[in-house]
């Protein structure tokens, strides 16, 4: 007996099928099929032939490949009984429910008393499929590995793209050729990690940013993930995502994966990017005030570090407000005896040495300047030199002889008493002060991976958000160490990287845009000399790179010259004038014909306007700039195109020609912009072209 199901949106179709009550497998996933398609025929048509040296029948590449089916690759489940005996289920069909774009399949193995459930849903507007798996037992069992529902990868693909990185160097793209065997990642750091962003792109042959077929995945979990991208001996390919292996420390009767977000694109990586950007912004993030414009940030960290001084902070706040800041964030150093990073984490009480009258005088001053007030916490961490560690050393996660990270340990967030303590201390600060923003940091990897740690952190954030629903939260973990859709179900902004180096930011923002919209991606104008790279950049470059995302400042404004202050004020004013439409714009990566240029096009959802940011990241190989082709415009429509920052592009002595955009706006068709492109003036490296376009 063959059973089949399908999920559709206007772009794609997902077909699942099974026979003889076995677990379902993905039969088809790609461009939208006809409503009259016979699914049983599809199931039969995709069956592979058998030849010498093979089994008499090919085992299914099911949504949870089973070792008991002679499957030649990595199984989707590894589970043991309470006494350590391996359980090898052979699941059989129990039930299926279908309604409103949601399919739930349930399978039972009578011999092991295990039940497996897979849930698929498809969003007709964002084109994202959400897939989640769970396994339950009538008695406690130990889980070593459970994959979210397994998807096939296309065989008309030569490579896969995943993401690596480091502190101050997040979202580095890896391209790995497909070959027989496994591309395996197992992040056991206990957090999402700079090193292992849980995403995978599988472009089909010939795909670019703007054209071709591509498949994309993201695992929405903050505690470390495992990814298997495997090519079987018969050529089939599977993609598995789940929690990092062996992170469930206790036996239990039910386990569940996080959501796996998957989608198919018929217009290159940009189709993947737009789907993820819209789904995250419009479906996942729960905005405290959805119609509130995103405020310009000021963060004082790189201005004062731990040296908090009220008159100095008031002066800095005044200067930030004059530049255009609308939110002032007080970073690390306001609590306990926190004069450096060796002490006081978890002692969340205002330091009377630095703030003899509490935080209220600073907050009142900030409010008088028209800015809201935010504050830094690192709730999951503890210093040995702290009152709380001295009182409760057993609250620390891991052994006494563990290697410290940034002079600190992690609190055991699986303990209810730890969560209660943190809720009371953080809640008291929020109740006693007019605070509308938390920068929530996580500055070390865990001494041991434990899924209960992540669930405990989620529970604390959920509880605080319920108690203080108007408070916005930023996820920071030494910069970009905890960025994923799981944490963003509970937070509203991410700090992409601790690097304010505009050159590094340009690259990171470009790659992160495959998953993250502008609205959640913090980007700040750093100091003239970058504190993490030592590079010195012109204020124009720093300001325009920050204006690509949720804009802010993180430098000492007292260092600015009069000219620098004017440039920063002008760019900030431009960002404020455009932020409403840019907040919901699609960020499209452009296929630059000049490898030195990293360019993106932010296109309004009504397609009536756009802005192109074209950053010169290196010296071009050729002497003159190559035209830059745009994307997703109406070919027959006319657009007025203007170089917004023409006066700052290049020294006149080295830019001697007369390309039209250098002196005047132009009106041209979408077809011209997409097929020939924009001819830009010459410029030095580490400069940004900003091109505005409006529908005529």
XYZ file of C-alpha atoms in Angstrom:
696
model
C 0.000 0.000 0.000
C 1.299 3.457 -0.946
C 0.368 6.580 1.004
C 1.280 10.083 -0.210
C 0.873 13.646 0.989
C 1.785 17.057 -0.428
C 2.319 20.612 0.788
C 2.320 23.539 -1.639
C 2.808 27.241 -1.912
C 2.992 29.347 -5.052
C 6.711 28.566 -5.483
C 7.275 24.988 -4.371
C 5.788 21.564 -3.752
C 6.846 19.056 -1.116
C 5.634 15.489 -1.656
C 6.063 12.739 0.919
C 5.204 9.098 0.404
C 5.575 5.649 1.902
C 4.723 2.024 1.248
C 3.935 -0.936 3.484
C 3.371 1.425 6.444
C 7.074 2.378 6.526
C 8.279 5.833 7.522
C 7.592 8.453 4.871
C 10.297 9.847 2.640
C 10.479 13.040 0.614
C 9.532 11.945 -2.891
C 9.716 15.369 -4.533
C 10.782 18.851 -3.437
C 11.149 21.652 -5.930
C 9.173 23.911 -8.281
C 5.385 23.893 -7.903
C 3.702 20.860 -9.427
C 0.328 20.686 -11.121
C -2.657 20.180 -8.839
C -3.584 17.186 -11.000
C -0.293 15.368 -10.399
C -0.781 11.721 -9.399
C 1.238 11.326 -6.221
C 1.266 7.561 -6.331
C 2.816 7.724 -9.781
C 5.453 10.137 -8.459
C 6.290 7.738 -5.659
C 6.706 4.884 -8.107
C 8.633 7.017 -10.618
C 11.367 7.988 -8.145
C 12.274 4.410 -7.218
C 15.879 3.626 -8.153
C 16.976 0.669 -10.222
C 19.028 -2.143 -8.692
C 22.238 -3.535 -10.154
C 25.162 -5.768 -9.209
C 26.679 -5.406 -5.768
C 23.485 -3.923 -4.305
C 20.692 -5.140 -2.080
C 17.657 -6.462 -3.888
C 15.827 -3.234 -3.037
C 17.021 0.235 -2.081
C 16.251 1.146 1.553
C 14.160 4.278 1.901
C 15.868 7.586 2.571
C 13.110 8.323 5.051
C 12.429 11.334 7.267
C 14.173 9.347 10.054
C 16.398 6.699 8.447
C 16.310 3.495 10.490
C 19.229 1.139 11.099
C 16.779 -1.766 11.025
C 15.960 -1.077 7.356
C 19.545 -1.822 6.221
C 20.010 1.892 5.570
C 23.597 2.457 4.329
C 24.013 5.946 5.759
C 23.691 7.791 9.056
C 20.495 6.898 10.950
C 18.139 9.617 12.119
C 17.745 8.217 15.637
C 20.150 6.778 18.203
C 18.427 5.827 21.423
C 19.018 3.421 24.326
C 16.936 1.861 27.035
C 17.415 2.909 30.650
C 19.878 0.029 31.146
C 21.964 1.086 28.127
C 20.593 -1.489 25.689
C 20.377 -0.054 22.147
C 16.812 0.345 20.902
C 16.400 -0.325 17.191
C 12.862 0.658 16.321
C 11.023 -0.334 13.168
C 8.341 2.305 12.955
C 4.977 1.591 11.341
C 2.324 4.049 10.239
C -0.235 5.081 12.847
C -1.939 8.261 11.664
C -1.750 11.376 9.498
C -3.500 14.722 9.881
C -3.629 17.443 7.237
C -5.051 20.936 7.610
C -4.191 24.495 6.530
C -0.728 23.739 5.199
C 0.236 21.524 8.145
C 0.981 17.790 7.907
C 1.544 15.646 11.006
C 2.653 12.027 10.644
C 2.747 9.568 13.546
C 4.488 6.181 13.607
C 4.691 3.528 16.336
C 7.115 0.711 17.087
C 5.331 -1.838 19.261
C 8.450 -3.786 20.182
C 10.186 -0.817 21.818
C 7.071 1.189 22.816
C 8.453 4.195 20.941
C 6.323 6.698 19.033
C 7.789 8.979 16.360
C 6.017 12.133 15.171
C 7.019 14.504 12.376
C 5.311 17.814 11.746
C 5.646 19.841 8.535
C 4.117 23.235 7.867
C 4.492 25.522 4.854
C 4.068 29.290 4.837
C 2.422 30.483 1.656
C 3.797 34.014 1.962
C 7.372 33.515 3.150
C 7.862 30.125 1.391
C 9.535 28.625 4.459
C 8.839 25.049 5.535
C 9.046 24.345 9.253
C 9.822 20.726 10.143
C 10.074 19.238 13.623
C 10.375 15.713 15.020
C 9.680 14.144 18.396
C 10.030 10.706 19.901
C 8.209 9.451 22.996
C 8.400 6.318 25.093
C 6.261 4.626 27.694
C 9.324 4.444 29.967
C 12.413 6.647 30.435
C 15.075 6.194 27.753
C 18.401 7.829 26.874
C 18.670 9.834 23.659
C 22.003 10.217 21.882
C 20.746 11.641 18.576
C 17.467 12.673 16.994
C 17.380 14.401 13.638
C 14.702 16.826 12.616
C 12.806 15.387 9.631
C 15.386 14.473 7.008
C 15.351 16.173 3.614
C 17.075 14.986 0.456
C 19.667 17.225 -1.170
C 19.595 17.694 -4.957
C 21.923 15.558 -7.044
C 22.174 18.341 -9.625
C 24.489 20.178 -7.244
C 28.257 20.280 -7.124
C 28.816 21.894 -3.750
C 27.283 22.884 -0.455
C 27.737 26.130 1.486
C 27.906 26.207 5.268
C 29.218 28.766 7.737
C 32.235 28.976 10.013
C 33.824 31.866 11.877
C 35.543 33.127 14.975
C 35.317 35.984 17.419
C 35.270 39.207 15.353
C 35.038 37.127 12.179
C 31.575 35.563 12.045
C 29.612 34.259 9.032
C 32.478 32.995 6.903
C 31.136 30.951 3.984
C 32.596 27.495 3.315
C 32.099 25.847 -0.064
C 32.563 22.078 0.061
C 32.267 19.821 -3.007
C 29.815 16.952 -2.775
C 31.497 13.559 -2.778
C 30.765 10.090 -1.447
C 30.668 10.287 2.334
C 29.822 12.914 4.925
C 30.194 16.608 5.571
C 29.755 16.455 9.352
C 29.533 19.285 11.890
C 28.938 18.697 15.582
C 29.012 21.893 17.628
C 29.396 20.937 21.276
C 30.235 24.392 22.669
C 26.817 24.710 24.308
C 25.796 27.779 22.313
C 25.098 28.544 18.672
C 28.719 29.615 18.255
C 30.800 31.935 16.113
C 32.326 28.815 14.636
C 29.212 26.874 13.618
C 26.223 28.906 12.469
C 23.495 26.251 11.977
C 22.772 26.891 8.317
C 23.322 25.140 5.006
C 22.802 26.238 1.412
C 22.761 23.711 -1.430
C 22.921 25.576 -4.759
C 22.177 23.662 -7.925
C 24.725 23.802 -10.722
C 25.076 27.343 -12.107
C 23.149 29.106 -9.331
C 24.285 32.605 -8.338
C 22.996 35.167 -5.891
C 20.266 36.190 -8.332
C 19.594 33.172 -10.545
C 19.153 29.416 -10.443
C 17.770 26.829 -8.059
C 18.941 26.576 -4.459
C 17.844 24.816 -1.271
C 18.452 26.228 2.189
C 18.237 25.047 5.807
C 18.501 26.627 9.239
C 18.218 24.839 12.595
C 16.627 27.152 15.162
C 18.400 26.080 18.357
C 20.841 27.950 20.594
C 22.611 25.059 22.304
C 24.858 23.690 19.580
C 23.823 21.574 16.611
C 24.819 18.554 14.577
C 24.650 18.612 10.788
C 25.083 15.649 8.457
C 25.213 16.229 4.702
C 25.788 12.785 3.265
C 26.089 11.282 -0.202
C 25.147 7.608 -0.174
C 26.844 4.986 -2.388
C 23.834 5.037 -4.739
C 24.173 8.806 -5.245
C 21.261 9.915 -3.093
C 21.988 12.685 -0.622
C 20.514 13.436 2.776
C 20.588 16.463 5.080
C 20.140 15.978 8.827
C 20.001 18.684 11.512
C 19.453 18.263 15.238
C 20.809 19.122 18.659
C 24.482 18.350 19.119
C 24.907 14.649 19.846
C 24.743 13.371 23.427
C 23.494 16.587 25.042
C 20.447 15.040 26.747
C 21.983 14.093 30.086
C 18.938 12.542 31.732
C 16.619 9.745 30.718
C 13.158 10.966 29.732
C 9.942 9.812 28.122
C 9.846 12.491 25.412
C 12.388 14.317 23.278
C 11.836 16.937 20.607
C 14.051 18.619 18.057
C 14.013 22.325 17.435
C 12.393 23.553 14.246
C 14.274 23.021 11.031
C 13.540 25.846 8.601
C 13.844 24.724 4.986
C 13.024 26.315 1.657
C 13.455 26.016 -2.076
C 14.407 29.005 -4.224
C 14.030 29.393 -7.970
C 15.988 32.666 -8.055
C 19.310 31.836 -6.485
C 20.577 32.587 -3.011
C 18.463 35.728 -2.904
C 15.317 33.622 -2.939
C 16.637 31.835 0.142
C 17.600 35.137 1.765
C 14.263 36.854 1.204
C 12.369 33.829 2.535
C 14.450 33.653 5.721
C 14.486 37.435 6.237
C 10.717 37.746 5.943
C 9.955 34.627 7.973
C 12.194 35.722 10.833
C 10.970 39.315 10.872
C 7.260 38.661 10.270
C 6.669 35.242 11.854
C 9.271 34.580 14.544
C 10.350 37.817 16.250
C 7.692 38.993 18.700
C 8.063 42.767 18.647
C 7.073 44.633 21.848
C 5.879 47.547 19.693
C 5.709 46.415 16.098
C 4.939 49.868 14.695
C 7.754 51.632 16.571
C 10.596 52.858 14.348
C 13.888 51.127 15.119
C 15.766 53.658 17.315
C 19.343 54.728 16.612
C 21.546 53.109 19.258
C 24.346 54.509 21.303
C 26.380 51.964 23.302
C 29.032 53.311 25.685
C 31.261 50.207 25.853
C 34.111 51.308 23.594
C 33.990 54.810 25.064
C 34.437 54.009 28.763
C 34.709 50.223 29.223
C 34.554 49.603 33.016
C 35.418 53.188 33.959
C 31.917 54.454 34.748
C 31.774 58.076 35.832
C 28.412 59.861 36.008
C 29.488 63.338 34.767
C 31.447 61.739 31.929
C 28.547 59.471 30.935
C 26.157 62.430 30.972
C 28.477 64.357 28.662
C 28.772 61.385 26.312
C 24.987 60.973 26.299
C 24.525 64.618 25.321
C 26.960 64.277 22.442
C 25.343 61.026 21.272
C 21.888 62.605 21.289
C 23.185 65.556 19.269
C 24.518 63.103 16.669
C 21.065 61.536 16.389
C 21.040 58.688 18.920
C 17.636 57.703 20.300
C 18.611 54.962 22.751
C 21.484 55.002 25.259
C 22.785 51.587 26.371
C 24.829 51.345 29.563
C 27.174 48.417 29.050
C 29.233 46.231 31.429
C 30.560 47.778 34.656
C 27.539 49.251 36.486
C 27.080 46.540 39.185
C 28.839 44.867 42.111
C 32.533 45.780 42.274
C 32.939 45.402 38.536
C 36.145 47.253 37.656
C 37.352 44.523 35.280
C 36.202 41.147 33.976
C 37.478 39.127 36.940
C 34.721 39.968 39.392
C 31.050 40.420 40.294
C 29.164 38.578 37.553
C 25.847 37.472 39.106
C 25.936 40.291 41.703
C 23.268 42.218 39.831
C 23.005 45.216 42.149
C 24.010 48.781 41.326
C 27.569 49.689 42.387
C 27.218 52.507 44.979
C 30.830 53.607 44.396
C 30.065 54.560 40.789
C 26.398 55.414 41.266
C 25.939 56.722 44.835
C 22.369 57.768 44.022
C 21.661 54.720 41.899
C 21.043 54.672 38.152
C 18.112 57.083 38.256
C 20.167 60.296 37.774
C 21.736 58.900 34.601
C 18.438 57.496 33.342
C 16.632 60.786 33.983
C 19.356 62.660 32.136
C 19.168 60.285 29.182
C 15.392 60.675 29.057
C 15.704 64.462 29.199
C 17.733 64.231 25.992
C 14.912 62.374 24.250
C 16.589 58.955 24.414
C 15.358 55.718 25.957
C 17.614 53.721 28.267
C 19.058 50.233 27.955
C 21.323 48.178 30.177
C 23.758 45.233 29.926
C 23.389 41.897 31.709
C 25.190 38.580 31.399
C 22.685 36.469 33.340
C 24.003 32.968 32.596
C 27.505 33.673 33.915
C 29.238 33.953 37.284
C 32.676 35.018 38.521
C 34.369 33.077 41.300
C 35.048 36.483 42.854
C 31.392 37.285 43.488
C 29.087 37.214 46.486
C 26.810 34.702 44.794
C 29.596 32.243 43.963
C 30.835 32.418 47.524
C 27.316 31.680 48.768
C 26.389 29.093 46.127
C 29.459 27.530 44.484
C 27.218 24.574 43.574
C 25.284 26.821 41.160
C 28.205 26.866 38.734
C 28.039 24.471 35.792
C 30.956 22.039 35.452
C 33.827 20.978 37.666
C 35.820 23.087 40.098
C 38.996 22.680 38.032
C 37.441 23.732 34.725
C 39.171 26.167 32.385
C 37.663 29.607 32.844
C 36.554 31.773 29.953
C 36.928 35.524 30.325
C 37.622 34.776 33.986
C 34.153 33.328 34.467
C 32.062 30.197 34.794
C 28.557 29.492 33.587
C 25.601 29.205 35.935
C 23.637 25.968 35.788
C 20.476 27.217 34.085
C 18.868 23.788 34.452
C 18.380 24.494 38.186
C 15.049 26.187 39.021
C 16.628 27.981 41.994
C 19.189 29.613 39.704
C 16.475 30.828 37.343
C 14.412 32.125 40.282
C 17.402 34.046 41.641
C 18.146 35.623 38.267
C 14.520 36.514 37.686
C 14.358 38.258 41.070
C 17.643 40.185 40.643
C 17.094 41.224 37.022
C 13.413 41.857 37.659
C 14.252 44.199 40.536
C 16.485 46.309 38.284
C 13.782 46.473 35.618
C 10.993 47.233 38.136
C 12.938 49.979 39.888
C 14.082 51.787 36.746
C 12.587 53.014 33.495
C 14.469 50.609 31.219
C 13.183 49.524 27.820
C 16.133 47.495 26.526
C 18.477 44.724 27.644
C 21.747 43.777 25.998
C 21.894 40.099 27.028
C 25.444 38.765 26.739
C 27.007 35.259 26.882
C 30.787 35.593 26.830
C 32.079 32.041 27.060
C 31.417 28.566 25.732
C 30.048 26.039 28.222
C 32.370 23.645 30.086
C 30.090 20.832 28.954
C 27.242 20.710 26.438
C 23.828 20.207 28.027
C 20.465 20.768 26.336
C 18.941 21.582 29.735
C 21.146 24.688 29.849
C 19.574 26.075 26.707
C 16.049 25.188 27.785
C 16.708 26.883 31.134
C 17.936 30.060 29.455
C 14.888 30.066 27.197
C 12.632 29.640 30.242
C 14.230 32.595 32.053
C 13.935 34.886 29.037
C 10.326 33.804 28.494
C 9.499 34.552 32.129
C 11.125 37.979 32.047
C 9.385 38.847 28.796
C 6.039 37.889 30.282
C 6.715 40.100 33.319
C 8.174 42.997 31.278
C 6.533 42.755 27.836
C 7.648 46.201 26.671
C 11.359 45.514 27.212
C 13.304 44.741 24.055
C 16.204 42.253 24.271
C 19.373 41.989 22.206
C 21.150 38.638 21.923
C 24.905 39.053 22.215
C 27.494 36.346 22.850
C 30.941 37.890 22.481
C 29.281 39.353 19.412
C 27.726 36.769 17.119
C 28.060 33.637 19.259
C 24.313 33.171 19.793
C 22.420 34.000 16.619
C 19.694 31.612 15.531
C 15.926 31.556 15.101
C 15.486 29.844 18.494
C 16.926 32.752 20.475
C 15.162 35.197 18.159
C 11.792 33.761 19.162
C 12.586 35.481 22.466
C 14.754 38.460 21.502
C 14.523 41.296 19.018
C 18.018 42.181 17.888
C 21.388 40.478 17.511
C 24.854 41.906 17.895
C 26.394 40.430 14.769
C 30.000 40.764 15.882
C 32.167 42.467 18.481
C 34.122 43.860 15.546
C 33.241 47.433 14.601
C 35.805 47.261 11.795
C 33.817 48.532 8.802
C 35.752 46.361 6.357
C 35.009 43.183 8.320
C 31.426 44.251 8.931
C 30.810 44.755 5.222
C 31.637 41.094 4.558
C 29.853 39.711 7.609
C 26.652 41.654 6.966
C 26.655 40.539 3.337
C 26.776 36.846 4.293
C 24.514 37.088 7.345
C 21.790 38.647 5.159
C 21.084 35.183 3.760
C 19.332 34.587 7.099
C 18.907 37.930 8.904
C 16.831 41.001 7.978
C 17.979 44.542 8.619
C 15.492 45.040 11.456
C 17.270 42.622 13.818
C 20.908 43.149 12.781
C 22.730 45.697 14.912
C 25.549 47.610 13.203
C 27.450 50.414 14.910
C 29.847 53.155 13.877
C 33.023 52.327 15.750
C 36.041 54.416 16.784
C 38.361 56.009 14.244
C 40.952 53.356 15.125
C 39.124 50.052 15.446
C 39.686 48.494 18.883
C 39.685 44.926 17.549
C 41.715 45.292 14.346
C 43.752 48.484 14.730
C 42.609 49.683 11.301
C 41.783 53.352 10.738
C 38.842 54.207 8.500
C 37.245 57.393 7.262
C 34.029 58.300 9.085
C 32.098 58.127 5.806
C 32.899 54.471 5.281
C 32.157 53.594 8.900
C 28.861 55.466 8.865
C 27.532 54.007 5.603
C 28.417 50.438 6.592
C 26.442 50.907 9.824
C 23.554 52.445 7.858
C 23.096 49.146 6.011
C 21.444 47.621 9.092
C 19.942 48.696 12.438
C 22.195 51.691 12.920
C 24.028 52.768 16.032
C 27.243 54.287 17.418
C 29.802 52.643 19.695
C 32.688 55.021 20.061
C 33.698 57.941 22.218
C 31.923 60.872 20.536
C 34.460 63.222 22.096
C 37.031 61.984 19.555
C 35.046 63.309 16.584
C 36.253 66.332 14.687
C 33.697 68.911 13.583
C 33.705 67.458 10.074
C 33.327 63.882 11.345
C 30.429 64.890 13.571
C 28.680 66.552 10.632
C 29.140 63.497 8.386
C 27.834 61.154 11.064
C 24.866 63.412 11.792
C 24.019 63.630 8.085
C 24.211 59.862 7.495
C 22.172 59.226 10.631
C 19.524 61.681 9.436
C 19.424 59.879 6.077
C 18.967 56.540 7.852
C 16.110 57.915 9.962
C 14.378 59.268 6.869
C 14.586 55.862 5.175
C 14.382 53.394 8.056
C 10.652 52.719 7.841
C 10.760 51.269 4.333
C 14.245 49.778 4.785
C 13.022 47.957 7.894
C 10.839 45.736 5.697
C 12.978 45.831 2.549
C 14.414 42.670 1.024
C 18.216 42.553 1.193
C 19.445 41.172 -2.134
C 23.066 40.147 -2.667
C 24.282 41.408 -6.035
C 26.466 39.354 -8.343
C 29.327 41.789 -8.771
C 31.463 41.477 -11.897
C 34.286 43.074 -9.895
C 35.447 40.765 -7.105
C 36.670 43.798 -5.162
C 33.095 45.095 -4.790
C 30.710 43.675 -2.189
C 27.284 44.988 -3.087
C 23.694 44.593 -1.999
C 20.392 46.051 -3.098
C 17.702 46.793 -0.522
C 14.380 46.720 -2.366
C 11.130 48.032 -0.899
C 8.367 45.450 -0.745
C 6.225 47.564 -3.097
C 9.229 47.700 -5.483
C 8.863 51.477 -5.802
C 12.282 52.330 -4.412
C 15.645 50.793 -3.664
C 19.056 51.629 -2.322
C 22.290 49.972 -3.395
C 25.271 49.801 -1.055
C 28.390 48.968 -3.056
C 31.447 48.612 -0.844
C 34.944 48.635 -2.279
C 36.617 45.906 -0.224
C 39.909 45.754 -2.142
C 41.796 47.186 -5.104
C 40.178 46.110 -8.368
C 42.103 43.855 -10.725
C 41.132 46.040 -13.695
C 41.793 49.781 -13.923
C 38.199 51.046 -14.176
C 35.061 49.915 -12.307
C 32.930 47.295 -14.009
C 29.168 47.924 -14.288
C 27.136 46.598 -11.364
C 23.957 44.781 -12.368
C 20.848 45.118 -10.185
C 18.099 42.559 -9.664
C 14.334 42.014 -9.187
C 13.282 45.276 -10.863
C 10.445 45.639 -13.347
C 12.110 45.420 -16.772
C 9.622 47.811 -18.435
C 9.538 50.398 -15.642
C 11.674 53.537 -15.526
C 13.753 54.384 -12.469
C 15.381 57.610 -11.350
C 18.844 56.626 -10.112
C 21.152 58.955 -8.179
C 24.473 58.636 -6.401
C 23.603 59.792 -2.907
C 27.160 60.403 -1.723
C 28.793 61.607 -4.966
C 30.752 64.330 -3.181
C 32.709 61.845 -1.063
C 33.597 59.113 -3.568
C 37.168 59.841 -4.627
C 39.854 62.519 -4.891
C 39.264 64.534 -8.111
C 42.841 63.949 -9.227
C 42.310 60.189 -9.494
C 38.701 60.164 -10.665
C 39.062 62.165 -13.887
C 36.285 60.805 -16.126
C 32.665 61.796 -16.475
C 30.343 58.846 -15.861
C 26.828 60.251 -15.684
C 26.137 59.253 -12.082
C 29.181 61.194 -10.960
C 27.459 64.483 -11.684
C 23.750 63.899 -12.313
C 20.858 61.541 -11.674
C 19.639 59.439 -14.570
C 16.340 57.877 -15.622
C 16.722 54.399 -17.153
C 14.708 51.213 -17.433
C 14.772 48.258 -15.107
C 15.942 46.178 -18.066
C 19.011 48.403 -18.479
C 19.813 48.278 -14.748
C 19.500 44.493 -14.605
C 21.278 43.658 -17.856
C 23.930 46.359 -18.294
C 24.072 47.749 -14.776
C 25.261 50.919 -13.090
C 28.584 52.425 -14.160
C 30.159 53.792 -10.992
C 32.966 56.332 -10.558
C 36.423 55.139 -9.590
C 37.255 55.050 -5.877
C 39.823 53.938 -3.347
C 39.289 50.688 -1.402
C 37.352 50.962 1.852
C 34.806 53.334 0.396
C 31.089 52.904 -0.071
C 28.928 53.911 -3.005
C 25.305 54.619 -2.026
C 22.871 54.659 -4.955
C 19.203 55.545 -4.515
C 16.541 54.512 -7.007
C 12.881 55.449 -7.259
C 10.148 54.353 -9.641
C 9.259 57.153 -12.049
